[in-house]
Tab-separated table of C-alpha atoms in Angstrom:
chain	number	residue	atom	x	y	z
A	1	UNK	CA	95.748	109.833	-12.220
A	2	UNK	CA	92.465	108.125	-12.232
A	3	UNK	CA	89.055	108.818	-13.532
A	4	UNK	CA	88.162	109.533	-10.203
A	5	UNK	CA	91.056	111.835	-9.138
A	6	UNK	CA	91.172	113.483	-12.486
A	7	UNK	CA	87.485	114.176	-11.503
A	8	UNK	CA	87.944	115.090	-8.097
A	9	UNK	CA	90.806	117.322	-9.126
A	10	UNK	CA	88.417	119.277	-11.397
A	11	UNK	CA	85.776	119.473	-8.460
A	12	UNK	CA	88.431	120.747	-6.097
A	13	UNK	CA	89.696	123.657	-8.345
A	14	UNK	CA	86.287	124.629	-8.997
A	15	UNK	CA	85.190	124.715	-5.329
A	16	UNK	CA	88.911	126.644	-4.388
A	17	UNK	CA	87.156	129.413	-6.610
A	18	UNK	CA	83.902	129.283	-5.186
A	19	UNK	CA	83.081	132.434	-2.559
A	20	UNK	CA	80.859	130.140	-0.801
A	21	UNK	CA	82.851	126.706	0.215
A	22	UNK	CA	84.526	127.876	3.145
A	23	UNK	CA	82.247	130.218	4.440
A	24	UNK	CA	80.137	127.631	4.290
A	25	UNK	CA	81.536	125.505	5.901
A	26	UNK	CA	82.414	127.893	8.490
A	27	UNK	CA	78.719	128.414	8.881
A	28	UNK	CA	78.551	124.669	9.865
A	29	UNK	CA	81.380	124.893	12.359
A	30	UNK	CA	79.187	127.789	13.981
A	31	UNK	CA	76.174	125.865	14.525
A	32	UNK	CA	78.647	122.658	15.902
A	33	UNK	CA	80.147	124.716	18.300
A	34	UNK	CA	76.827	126.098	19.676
A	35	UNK	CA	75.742	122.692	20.031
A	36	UNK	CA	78.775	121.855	22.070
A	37	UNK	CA	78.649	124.978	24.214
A	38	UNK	CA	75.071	125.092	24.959
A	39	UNK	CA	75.040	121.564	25.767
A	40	UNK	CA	77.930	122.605	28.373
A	41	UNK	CA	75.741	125.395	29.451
A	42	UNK	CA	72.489	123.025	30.614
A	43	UNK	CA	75.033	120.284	32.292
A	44	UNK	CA	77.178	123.245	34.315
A	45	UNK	CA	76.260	124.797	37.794
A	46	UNK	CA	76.175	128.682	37.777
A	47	UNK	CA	77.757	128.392	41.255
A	48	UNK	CA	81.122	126.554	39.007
A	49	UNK	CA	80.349	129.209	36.001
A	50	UNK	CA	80.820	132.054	38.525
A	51	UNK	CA	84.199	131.051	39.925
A	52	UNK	CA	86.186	131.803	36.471
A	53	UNK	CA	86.459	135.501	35.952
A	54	UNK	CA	86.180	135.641	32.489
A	55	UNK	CA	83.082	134.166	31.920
A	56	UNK	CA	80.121	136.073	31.092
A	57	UNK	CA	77.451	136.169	34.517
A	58	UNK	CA	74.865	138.806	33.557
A	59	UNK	CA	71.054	138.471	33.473
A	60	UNK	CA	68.918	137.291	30.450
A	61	UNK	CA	68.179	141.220	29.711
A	62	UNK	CA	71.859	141.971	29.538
A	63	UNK	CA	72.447	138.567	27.637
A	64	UNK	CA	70.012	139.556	24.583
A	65	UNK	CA	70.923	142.952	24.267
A	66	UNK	CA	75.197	141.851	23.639
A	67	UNK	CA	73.916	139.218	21.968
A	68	UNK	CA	71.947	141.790	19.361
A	69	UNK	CA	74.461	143.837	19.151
A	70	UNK	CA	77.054	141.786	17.792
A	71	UNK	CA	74.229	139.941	15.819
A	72	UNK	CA	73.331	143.157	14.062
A	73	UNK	CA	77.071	144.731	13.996
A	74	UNK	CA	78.460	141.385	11.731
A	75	UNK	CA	76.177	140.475	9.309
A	76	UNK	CA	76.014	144.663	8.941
A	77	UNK	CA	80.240	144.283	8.495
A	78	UNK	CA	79.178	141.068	6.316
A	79	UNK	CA	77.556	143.447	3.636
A	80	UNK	CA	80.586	145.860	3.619
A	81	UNK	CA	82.929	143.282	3.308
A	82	UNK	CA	80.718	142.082	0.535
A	83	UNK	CA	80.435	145.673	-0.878
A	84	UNK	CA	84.248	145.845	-0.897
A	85	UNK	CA	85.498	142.475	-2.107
A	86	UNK	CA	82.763	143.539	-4.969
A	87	UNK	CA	84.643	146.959	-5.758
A	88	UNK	CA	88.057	145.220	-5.412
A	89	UNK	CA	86.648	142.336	-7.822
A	90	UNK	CA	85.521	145.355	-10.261
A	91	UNK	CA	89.143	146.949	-10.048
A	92	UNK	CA	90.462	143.856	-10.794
A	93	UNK	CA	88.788	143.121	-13.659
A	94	UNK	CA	89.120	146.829	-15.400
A	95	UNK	CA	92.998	146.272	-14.526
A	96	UNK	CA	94.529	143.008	-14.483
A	97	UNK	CA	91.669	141.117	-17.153
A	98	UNK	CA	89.141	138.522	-16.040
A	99	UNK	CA	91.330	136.156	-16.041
A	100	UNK	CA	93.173	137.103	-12.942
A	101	UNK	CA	89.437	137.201	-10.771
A	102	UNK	CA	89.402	133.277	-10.039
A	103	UNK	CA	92.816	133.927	-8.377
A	104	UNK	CA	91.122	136.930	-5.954
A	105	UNK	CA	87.914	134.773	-5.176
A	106	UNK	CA	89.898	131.742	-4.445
A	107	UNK	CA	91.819	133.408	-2.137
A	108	UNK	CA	91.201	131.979	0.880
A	109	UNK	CA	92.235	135.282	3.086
A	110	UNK	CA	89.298	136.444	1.518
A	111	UNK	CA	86.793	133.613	1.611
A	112	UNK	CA	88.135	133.085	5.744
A	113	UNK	CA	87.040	136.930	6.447
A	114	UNK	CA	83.881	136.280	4.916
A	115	UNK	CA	83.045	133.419	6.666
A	116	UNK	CA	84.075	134.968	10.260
A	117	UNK	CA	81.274	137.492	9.964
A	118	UNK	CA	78.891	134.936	9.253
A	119	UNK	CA	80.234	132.470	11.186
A	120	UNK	CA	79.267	134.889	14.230
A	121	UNK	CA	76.323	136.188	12.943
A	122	UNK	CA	74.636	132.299	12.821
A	123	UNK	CA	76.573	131.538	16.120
A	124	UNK	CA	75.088	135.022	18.292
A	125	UNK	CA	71.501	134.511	16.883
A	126	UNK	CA	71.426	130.438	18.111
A	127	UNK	CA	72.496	131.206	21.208
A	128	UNK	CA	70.150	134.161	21.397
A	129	UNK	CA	67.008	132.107	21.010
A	130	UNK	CA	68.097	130.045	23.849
A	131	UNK	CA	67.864	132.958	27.051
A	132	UNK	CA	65.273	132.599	28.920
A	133	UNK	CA	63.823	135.701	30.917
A	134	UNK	CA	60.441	135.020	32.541
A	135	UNK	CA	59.101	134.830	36.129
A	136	UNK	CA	58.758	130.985	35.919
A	137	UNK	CA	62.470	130.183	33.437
A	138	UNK	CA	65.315	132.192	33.957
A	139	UNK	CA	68.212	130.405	31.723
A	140	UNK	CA	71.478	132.401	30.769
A	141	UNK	CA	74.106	130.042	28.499
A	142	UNK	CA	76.908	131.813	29.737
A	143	UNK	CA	79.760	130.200	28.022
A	144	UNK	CA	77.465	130.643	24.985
A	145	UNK	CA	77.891	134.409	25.569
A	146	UNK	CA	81.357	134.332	26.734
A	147	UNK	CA	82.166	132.614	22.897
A	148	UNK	CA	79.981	134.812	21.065
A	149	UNK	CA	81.999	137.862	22.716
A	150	UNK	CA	85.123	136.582	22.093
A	151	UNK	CA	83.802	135.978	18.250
A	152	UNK	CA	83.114	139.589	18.460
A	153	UNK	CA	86.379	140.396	19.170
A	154	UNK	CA	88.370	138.291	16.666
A	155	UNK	CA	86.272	139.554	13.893
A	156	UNK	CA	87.162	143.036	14.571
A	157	UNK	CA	90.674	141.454	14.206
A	158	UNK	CA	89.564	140.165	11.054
A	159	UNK	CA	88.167	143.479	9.739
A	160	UNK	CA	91.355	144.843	10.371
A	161	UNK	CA	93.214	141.998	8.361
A	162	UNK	CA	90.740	142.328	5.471
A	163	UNK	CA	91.072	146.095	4.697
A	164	UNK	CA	95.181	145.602	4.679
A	165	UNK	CA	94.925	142.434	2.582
A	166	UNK	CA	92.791	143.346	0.206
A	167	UNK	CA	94.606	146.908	-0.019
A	168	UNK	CA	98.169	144.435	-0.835
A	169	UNK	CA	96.396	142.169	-2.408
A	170	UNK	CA	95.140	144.353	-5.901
A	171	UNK	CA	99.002	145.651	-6.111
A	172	UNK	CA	100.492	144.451	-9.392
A	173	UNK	CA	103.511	142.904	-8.368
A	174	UNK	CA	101.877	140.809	-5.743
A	175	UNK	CA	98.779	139.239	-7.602
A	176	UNK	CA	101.613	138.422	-10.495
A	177	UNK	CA	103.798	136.899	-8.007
A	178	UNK	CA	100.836	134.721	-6.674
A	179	UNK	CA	100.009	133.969	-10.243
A	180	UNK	CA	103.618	133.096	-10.771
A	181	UNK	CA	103.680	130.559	-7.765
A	182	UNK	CA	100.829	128.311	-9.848
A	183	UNK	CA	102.790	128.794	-13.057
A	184	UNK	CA	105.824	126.690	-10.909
A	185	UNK	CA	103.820	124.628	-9.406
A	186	UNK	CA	101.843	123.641	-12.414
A	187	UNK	CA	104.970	122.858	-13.970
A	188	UNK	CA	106.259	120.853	-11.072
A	189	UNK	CA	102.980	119.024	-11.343
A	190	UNK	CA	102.694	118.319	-14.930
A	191	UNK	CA	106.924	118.088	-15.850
A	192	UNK	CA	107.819	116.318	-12.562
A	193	UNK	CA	111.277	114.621	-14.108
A	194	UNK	CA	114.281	116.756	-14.180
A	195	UNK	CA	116.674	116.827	-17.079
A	196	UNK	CA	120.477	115.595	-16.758
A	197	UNK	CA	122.921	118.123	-18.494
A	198	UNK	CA	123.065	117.521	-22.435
A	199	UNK	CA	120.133	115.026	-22.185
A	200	UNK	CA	117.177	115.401	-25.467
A	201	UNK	CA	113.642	114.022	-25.915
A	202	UNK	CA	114.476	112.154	-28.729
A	203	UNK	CA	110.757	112.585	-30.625
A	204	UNK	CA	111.703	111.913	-33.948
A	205	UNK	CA	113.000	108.442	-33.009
A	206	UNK	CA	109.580	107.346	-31.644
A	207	UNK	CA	107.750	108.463	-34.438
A	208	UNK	CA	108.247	105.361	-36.330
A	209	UNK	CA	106.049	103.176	-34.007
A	210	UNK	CA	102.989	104.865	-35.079
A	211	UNK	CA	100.942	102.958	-37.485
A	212	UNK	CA	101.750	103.258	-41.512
A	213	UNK	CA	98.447	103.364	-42.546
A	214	UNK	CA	96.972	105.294	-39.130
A	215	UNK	CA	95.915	108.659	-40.953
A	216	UNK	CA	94.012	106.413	-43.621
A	217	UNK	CA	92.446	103.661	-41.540
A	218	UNK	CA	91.571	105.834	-38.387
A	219	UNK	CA	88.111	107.046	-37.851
A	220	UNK	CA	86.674	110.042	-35.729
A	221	UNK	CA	85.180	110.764	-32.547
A	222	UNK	CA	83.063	113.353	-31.649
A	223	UNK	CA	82.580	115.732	-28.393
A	224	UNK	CA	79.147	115.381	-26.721
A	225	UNK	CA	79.853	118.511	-24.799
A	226	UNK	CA	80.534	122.308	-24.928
A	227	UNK	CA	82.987	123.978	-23.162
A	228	UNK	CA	87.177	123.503	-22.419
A	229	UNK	CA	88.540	120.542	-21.963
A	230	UNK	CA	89.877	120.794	-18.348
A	231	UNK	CA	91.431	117.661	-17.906
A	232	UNK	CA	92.030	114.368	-19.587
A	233	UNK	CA	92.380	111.115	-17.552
A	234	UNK	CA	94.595	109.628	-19.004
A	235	UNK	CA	94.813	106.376	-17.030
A	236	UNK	CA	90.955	105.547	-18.039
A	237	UNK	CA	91.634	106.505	-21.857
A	238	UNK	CA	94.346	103.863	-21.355
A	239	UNK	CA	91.668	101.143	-20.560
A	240	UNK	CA	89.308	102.095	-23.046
A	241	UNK	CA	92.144	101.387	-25.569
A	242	UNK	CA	93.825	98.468	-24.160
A	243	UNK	CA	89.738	97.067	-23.908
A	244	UNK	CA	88.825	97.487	-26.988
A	245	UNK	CA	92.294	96.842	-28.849
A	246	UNK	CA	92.510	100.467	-30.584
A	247	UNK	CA	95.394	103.181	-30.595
A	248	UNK	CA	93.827	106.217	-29.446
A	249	UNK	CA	95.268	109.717	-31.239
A	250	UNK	CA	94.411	113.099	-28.999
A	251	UNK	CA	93.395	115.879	-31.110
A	252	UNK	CA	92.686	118.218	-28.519
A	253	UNK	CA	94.542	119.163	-24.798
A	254	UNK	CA	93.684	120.591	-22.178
A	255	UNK	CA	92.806	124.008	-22.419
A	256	UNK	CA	91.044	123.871	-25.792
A	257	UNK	CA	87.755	125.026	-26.524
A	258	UNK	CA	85.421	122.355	-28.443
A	259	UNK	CA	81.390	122.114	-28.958
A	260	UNK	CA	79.599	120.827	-31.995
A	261	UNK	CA	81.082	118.144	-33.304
A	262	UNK	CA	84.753	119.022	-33.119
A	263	UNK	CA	86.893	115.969	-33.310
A	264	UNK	CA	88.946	115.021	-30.194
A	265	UNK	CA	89.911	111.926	-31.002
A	266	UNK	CA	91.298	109.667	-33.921
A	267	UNK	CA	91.027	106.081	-33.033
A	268	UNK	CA	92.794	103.327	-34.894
A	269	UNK	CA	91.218	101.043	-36.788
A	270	UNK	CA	88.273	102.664	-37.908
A	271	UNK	CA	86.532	99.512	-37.986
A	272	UNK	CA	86.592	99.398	-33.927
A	273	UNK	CA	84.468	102.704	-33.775
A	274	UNK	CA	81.285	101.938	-31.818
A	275	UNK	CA	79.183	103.880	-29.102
A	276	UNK	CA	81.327	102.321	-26.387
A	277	UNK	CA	84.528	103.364	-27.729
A	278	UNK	CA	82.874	106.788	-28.724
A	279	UNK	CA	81.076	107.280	-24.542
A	280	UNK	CA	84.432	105.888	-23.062
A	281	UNK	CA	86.722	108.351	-24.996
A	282	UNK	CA	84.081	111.424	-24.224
A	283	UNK	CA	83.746	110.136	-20.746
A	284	UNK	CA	87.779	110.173	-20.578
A	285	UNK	CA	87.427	114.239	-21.096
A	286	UNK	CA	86.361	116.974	-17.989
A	287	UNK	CA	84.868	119.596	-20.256
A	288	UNK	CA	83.989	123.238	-18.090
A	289	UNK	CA	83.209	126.529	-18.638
A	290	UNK	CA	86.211	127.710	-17.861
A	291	UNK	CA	89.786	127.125	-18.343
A	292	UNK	CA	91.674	125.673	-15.505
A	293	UNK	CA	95.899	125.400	-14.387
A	294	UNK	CA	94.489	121.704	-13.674
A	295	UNK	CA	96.653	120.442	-16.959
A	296	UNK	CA	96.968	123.239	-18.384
A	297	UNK	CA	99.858	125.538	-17.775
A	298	UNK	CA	99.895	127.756	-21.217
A	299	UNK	CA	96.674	128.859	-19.127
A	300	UNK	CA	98.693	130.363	-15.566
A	301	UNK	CA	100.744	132.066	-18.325
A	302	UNK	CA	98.576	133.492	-20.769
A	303	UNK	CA	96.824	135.425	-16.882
A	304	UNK	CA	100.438	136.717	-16.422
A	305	UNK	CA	100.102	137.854	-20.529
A	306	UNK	CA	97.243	139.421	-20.261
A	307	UNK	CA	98.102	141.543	-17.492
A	308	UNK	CA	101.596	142.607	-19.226
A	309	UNK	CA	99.236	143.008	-22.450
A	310	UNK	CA	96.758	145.424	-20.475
A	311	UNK	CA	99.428	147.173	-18.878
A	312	UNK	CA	101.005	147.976	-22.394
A	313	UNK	CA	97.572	149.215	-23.863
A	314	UNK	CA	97.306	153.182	-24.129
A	315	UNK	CA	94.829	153.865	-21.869
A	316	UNK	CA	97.008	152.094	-19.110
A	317	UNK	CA	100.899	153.192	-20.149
A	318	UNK	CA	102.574	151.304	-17.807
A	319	UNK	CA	105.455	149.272	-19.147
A	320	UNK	CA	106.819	148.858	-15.687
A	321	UNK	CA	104.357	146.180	-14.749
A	322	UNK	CA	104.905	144.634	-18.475
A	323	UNK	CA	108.621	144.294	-17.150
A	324	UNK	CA	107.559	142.606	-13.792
A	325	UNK	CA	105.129	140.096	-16.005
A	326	UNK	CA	108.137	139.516	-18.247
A	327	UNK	CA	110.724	138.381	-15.320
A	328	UNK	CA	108.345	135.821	-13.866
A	329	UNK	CA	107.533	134.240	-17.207
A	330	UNK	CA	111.045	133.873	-17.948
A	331	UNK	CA	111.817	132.726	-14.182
A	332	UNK	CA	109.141	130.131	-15.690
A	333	UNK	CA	110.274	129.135	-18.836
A	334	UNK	CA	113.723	128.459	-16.858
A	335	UNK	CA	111.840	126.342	-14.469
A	336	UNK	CA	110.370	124.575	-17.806
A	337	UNK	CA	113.547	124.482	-19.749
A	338	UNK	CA	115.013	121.882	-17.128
A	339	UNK	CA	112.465	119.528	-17.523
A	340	UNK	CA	111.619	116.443	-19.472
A	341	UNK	CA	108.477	117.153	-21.854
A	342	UNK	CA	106.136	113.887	-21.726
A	343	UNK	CA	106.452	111.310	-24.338
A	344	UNK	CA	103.690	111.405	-26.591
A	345	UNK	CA	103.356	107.913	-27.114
A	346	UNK	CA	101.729	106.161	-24.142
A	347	UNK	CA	102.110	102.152	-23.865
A	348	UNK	CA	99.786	99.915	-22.038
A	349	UNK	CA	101.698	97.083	-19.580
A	350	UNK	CA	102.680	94.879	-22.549
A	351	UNK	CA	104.435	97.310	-24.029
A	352	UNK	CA	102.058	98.586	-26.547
A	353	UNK	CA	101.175	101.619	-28.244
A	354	UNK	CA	97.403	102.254	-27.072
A	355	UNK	CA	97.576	106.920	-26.960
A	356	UNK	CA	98.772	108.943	-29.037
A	357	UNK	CA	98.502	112.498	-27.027
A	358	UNK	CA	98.965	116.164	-27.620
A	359	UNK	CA	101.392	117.531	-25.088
A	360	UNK	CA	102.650	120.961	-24.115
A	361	UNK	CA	106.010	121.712	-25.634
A	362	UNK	CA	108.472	124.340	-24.304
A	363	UNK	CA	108.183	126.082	-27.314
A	364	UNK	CA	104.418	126.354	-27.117
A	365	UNK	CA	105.195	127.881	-23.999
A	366	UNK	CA	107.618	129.942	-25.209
A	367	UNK	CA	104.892	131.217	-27.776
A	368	UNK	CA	102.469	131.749	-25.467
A	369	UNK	CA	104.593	134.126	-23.183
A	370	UNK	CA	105.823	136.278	-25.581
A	371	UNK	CA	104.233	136.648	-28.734
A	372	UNK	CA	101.088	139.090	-27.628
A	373	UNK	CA	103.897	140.897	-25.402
A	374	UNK	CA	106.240	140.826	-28.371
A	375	UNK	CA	103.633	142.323	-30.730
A	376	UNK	CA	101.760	144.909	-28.394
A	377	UNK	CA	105.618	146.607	-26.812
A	378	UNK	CA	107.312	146.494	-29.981
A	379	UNK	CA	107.291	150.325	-30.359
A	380	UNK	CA	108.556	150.159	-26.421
A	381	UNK	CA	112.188	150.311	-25.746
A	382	UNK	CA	112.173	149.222	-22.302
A	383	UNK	CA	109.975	146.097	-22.955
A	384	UNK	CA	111.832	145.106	-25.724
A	385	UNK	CA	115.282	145.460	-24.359
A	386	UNK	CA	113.815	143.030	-21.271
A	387	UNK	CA	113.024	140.332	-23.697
A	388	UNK	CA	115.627	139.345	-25.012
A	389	UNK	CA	117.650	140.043	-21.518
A	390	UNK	CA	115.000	137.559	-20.441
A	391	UNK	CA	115.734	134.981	-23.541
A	392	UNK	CA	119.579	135.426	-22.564
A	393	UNK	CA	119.289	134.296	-19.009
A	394	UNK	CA	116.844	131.195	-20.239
A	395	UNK	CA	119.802	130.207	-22.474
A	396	UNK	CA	121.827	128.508	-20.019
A	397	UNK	CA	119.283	126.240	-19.180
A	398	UNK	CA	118.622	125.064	-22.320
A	399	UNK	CA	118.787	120.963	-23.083
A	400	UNK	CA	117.206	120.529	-26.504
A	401	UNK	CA	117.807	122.080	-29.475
A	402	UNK	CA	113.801	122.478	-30.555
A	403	UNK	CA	114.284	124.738	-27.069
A	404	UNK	CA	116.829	126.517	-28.655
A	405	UNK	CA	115.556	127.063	-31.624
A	406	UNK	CA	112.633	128.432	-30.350
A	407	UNK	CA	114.170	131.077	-28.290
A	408	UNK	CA	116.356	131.769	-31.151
A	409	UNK	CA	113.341	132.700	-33.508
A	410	UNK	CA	111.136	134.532	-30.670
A	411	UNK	CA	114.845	136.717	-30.503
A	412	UNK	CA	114.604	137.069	-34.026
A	413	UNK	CA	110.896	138.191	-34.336
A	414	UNK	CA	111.801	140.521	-31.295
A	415	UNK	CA	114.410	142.445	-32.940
A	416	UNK	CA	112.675	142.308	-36.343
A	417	UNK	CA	109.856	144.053	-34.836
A	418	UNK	CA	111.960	146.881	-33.188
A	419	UNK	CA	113.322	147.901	-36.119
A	420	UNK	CA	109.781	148.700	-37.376
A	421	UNK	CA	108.047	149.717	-33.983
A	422	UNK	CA	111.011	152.298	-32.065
A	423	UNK	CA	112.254	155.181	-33.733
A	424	UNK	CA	115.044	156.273	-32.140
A	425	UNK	CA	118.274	155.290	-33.520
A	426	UNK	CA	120.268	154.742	-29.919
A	427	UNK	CA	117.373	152.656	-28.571
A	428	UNK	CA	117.605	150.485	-31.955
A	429	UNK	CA	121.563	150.205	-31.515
A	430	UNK	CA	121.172	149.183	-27.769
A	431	UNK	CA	118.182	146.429	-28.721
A	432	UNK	CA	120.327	144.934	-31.849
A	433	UNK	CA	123.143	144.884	-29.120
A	434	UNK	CA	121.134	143.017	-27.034
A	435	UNK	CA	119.918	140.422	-29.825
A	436	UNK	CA	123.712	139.606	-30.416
A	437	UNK	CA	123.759	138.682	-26.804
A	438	UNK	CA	120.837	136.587	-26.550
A	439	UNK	CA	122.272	134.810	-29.913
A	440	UNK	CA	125.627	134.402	-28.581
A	441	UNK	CA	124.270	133.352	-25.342
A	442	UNK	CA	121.686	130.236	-26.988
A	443	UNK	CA	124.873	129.273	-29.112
A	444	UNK	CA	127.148	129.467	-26.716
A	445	UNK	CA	125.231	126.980	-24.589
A	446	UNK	CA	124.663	124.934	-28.103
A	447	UNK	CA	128.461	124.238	-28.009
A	448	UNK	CA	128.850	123.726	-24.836
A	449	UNK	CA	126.078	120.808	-23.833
C-alpha cells in the first residue's frame, strides 16, 4: 500500500463514519435531478405531458400547495429522524460503550434515510420556486411535480424502514455480529496468506539478521503529532530507508497512542539521523483522533470486549450477551489461528534489511479478547465455563506453538481465577473439568501437527 492509498484509506474510514457524506451527496443528486427534469419541463408540450396518466396536470395554485406540503412534511420527518438516531446514539453509548457509536453512524441504512428526507426537502423547494401563476406567466413543471410526489412517497417508505432498522439495529446480538463481520474482514485484510497444516513462523531464525550493535548505534525519532497512529505506510517507510541507507526499527503500531516526544522509531546508524530522515519517517505515520480497524484489528476486538465487559458490570447483569461476545471472538481467533503472522523483517528489492516492524501476534490477540472478560466474569460460572469451551474449539486450528502456548496460559489464568472468584463447589468441579479439556484438546493437536 502506498502513501497515497494508506492515506486515502484513512480518509475513506473517516468519511464512512461521517453523518454527513452521503446525505450530502444525496443533497447534490437532488439539485442534478431538478436540473434534468426542469430542463425537460421548458423543452416538453403540455399537449404530450397530458397524454400519460400519471403525470401531474394541475394549475400553479395546486402545484405550490403539494409542493409545500411535502416541503414542510420532510425536513419536519428530517428533525425526528434526527431526534431519534440521537436517542438511539445515546442508548448506544450508555449500553454497548463509545466505542461501538462509529459502527451506528457509519451505517449507511442510517445515513441513506437521512439523506432521503433531505434529498426531497432541497428537491420540492427548487422546483417550487420555478411555478409561475400570474395573468401574464402561467408555467407548471409537471414532471418536476410528478418526481417530487413520487419522492414523497418513497420517503414514507423510508420512514417505515428507519423505525424497524433502527429498532434491530440497537439489539445486542446484531450490532456484535456486525462488529464481528469487520473483525474477519480485518483479518482477511491484514493476514491475507493461509497456513498449510503443521507449517510455523519461524521468528527466532530471522532474528540473527538484525544488526549486532543496532540497540547501541541506533538513534531516535520523535512524533510531531498527537493522537493514534492509524496507519503506517509501509511501502514509503521502505523508500525513506532504502534512500537514505538506514534500517528502520518500529516502536509503535497501529493503534497506539503517542504525543510529546514519544519515540516511534529507532533508525540504524545513528549517524544517518537528519531532518529528512526524521519528516520522512513522521510523514510515513497517519496519526487521528481516533482509533481505526484500518491496521488495527486488536481495535474491532477490544469494541466486542467492551461490550461483553459492560454487559458483565453490576448495574447491567447480563452474562448472556458476555456469552454471545465470547463466541464471535473465538469464531475470530479461529479465523486468526489459520493464518500466517507477517514477518517482521521487511527487505528492500536487493534483498536487504531496511524495517524492522511491530506486528500483531495471535497471542496479542488472544490477550486482548480475553483478559478484561477473564478478570471482570471470574466470579461467573456461565462465562467462565464458555471460555475455555471457546479455547477448546480454537485448539484444532492451532499451527504454532507460541499459539498454543498462549491459549494454554489464558486456560490457566481462567481456571486460576475461578477458584478464587465462584463459590460453589459443583460449578468449580464442572470449570476444572472443562480446563482438562481445553488442555487435552491444545495438546492433543500439539501431537498431532
Amino acid at each position: 500500500m502506498n502513501f497515497h492509498n494508506t492515506k486515502l484509506s484513512a480518509f475513506w474510514d473517516t468519511l464512512r463514519t461521517s453523518y454527513w457524506f452521503v446525505p450530502m451527496l444525496m443533497a447534490i443528486g437532488s439539485v442534478a435531478l431538478w436540473a434534468v427534469l426542469y430542463n425537460l419541463d421548458t423543452q416538453m408540450e403540455s399537449s404530450y405531458v397530458r397524454r400519460l396518466g400519471w403525470i401531474y396536470t394541475g394549475g400553479p395554485e395546486g402545484a405550490r400547495e403539494v409542493l409545500a406540503v411535502i416541503a414542510g412534511s420532510m425536513i419536519t420527518v428530517a428533525g425526528v429522524v434526527f431526534s431519534i438516531t440521537i436517542v438511539a446514539l445515546t442508548l448506544a453509548s450508555q449500553q454497548f460503550g463509545p466505542f461501538l457509536l462509529r459502527n451506528f453512524m457509519r451505517d449507511a441504512g442510517n445515513q441513506i434515510v437521512l439523506g432521503t428526507f433531505i434529498a426531497t426537502f432541497i428537491f420540492c423547494l427548487l422546483t417550487l420556486r420555478t411555478v409561475r401563476g400570474t395573468d401574464t406567466v402561467n408555467f407548471v413543471p409537471q414532471l418536476s411535480v410528478t418526481a417530487g410526489v413520487l419522492l414523497a412517497l418513497l420517503s414514507l417508505g423510508v420512514l417505515i424502514y428507519f423505525i424497524h432498522h433502527v429498532s434491530a439495529f440497537i439489539q445486542a446480538s446484531n450490532i456484535i455480529s456486525v462488529v464481528s463481520r469487520d473483525l474477519e474482514e480485518a483479518i482477511d485484510r491484514l493476514f491475507p496468506e493461509k497456513l498449510g497444516h503443521g507449517a510455523e513462523y519461524l521468528r527466532a531464525e530471522e532474528q540473527w539478521e538484525i544488526p549486532e550493535r543496532f540497540e547501541a548505534e541506533s538513534g531516535p525519532i520523535t512524533v510531531r503529532e498527537c493522537g493514534y497512529i492509524k496507519a503506517i505506510d509501509n511501502d514509503a517507510l521502505l523508500g525513506a530507508a532504502r534512500e537514505h541507507d538506514v534500517v528502520i526499527r518500529l516502536m509503535k503500531r497501529p493503534g497506539d497512542f503517542v504525543a510529546g516526544n514519544d519515540v516511534i522509531a529507532m533508525v540504524w546508524p545513528a549517524a544517518e539521523v537528519n531532518d529528512s530522515v526524521a519528516r520522512a519517517i513522521n510523514d510515513s505515520f497517519v496519526i487521528g483522533a481516533q482509533r481505526t480497524a484500518t491496521q488495527d484489528a486488536e481495535f474491532v476486538v477490544s469494541q466486542i470486549v467492551e461490550v461483553a465487559v459492560r454487559a458483565l458490570s453490576p448495574g447491567i447483569n447480563d452474562p448472556f450477551t458476555a456469552v454471545i461476545c465470547i463466541d464471535h471472538l473465538g469464531a475470530g481467533l479461529r479465523r486468526l489461528a489459520g493464518r500466517a503472522i507477517p514477518s517482521p523483517l521487511r527487505y528492500d528489492d536487493d534483498k536487504t534489511l531496511r524495517i524492522i516492524a511491530h506486528p500483531m501476534t495471535f497471542a496479542d490477540m488472544v490477550a486482548a479478547a480475553f483478559d478484561q472478560i477473564r478478570h471482570y466474569g471470574r466470579a461467573n460460572a456461565t462465562v467462565t465455563r464458555r471460555l475455555l469451551e471457546t479455547i477448546a474449539s480454537i485448539a484444532p486450528h492451532i499451527r504454532r506453538e507460541e499459539d498454543r502456548s498462549a491459549l494454554l496460559r489464558q486456560s490457566e489464568m481462567i481456571e486460576r481465577g475461578s477458584r478464587e472468584g465462584i463459590a460453589e463447589e459443583e460449578d468449580c468441579r464442572e470449570v476444572r473439568k472443562l480446563y482438562r479439556a481445553a488442555r487435552e484438546a491444545l495438546h492433543a493437536e500439539r501431537i498431532t501437527v
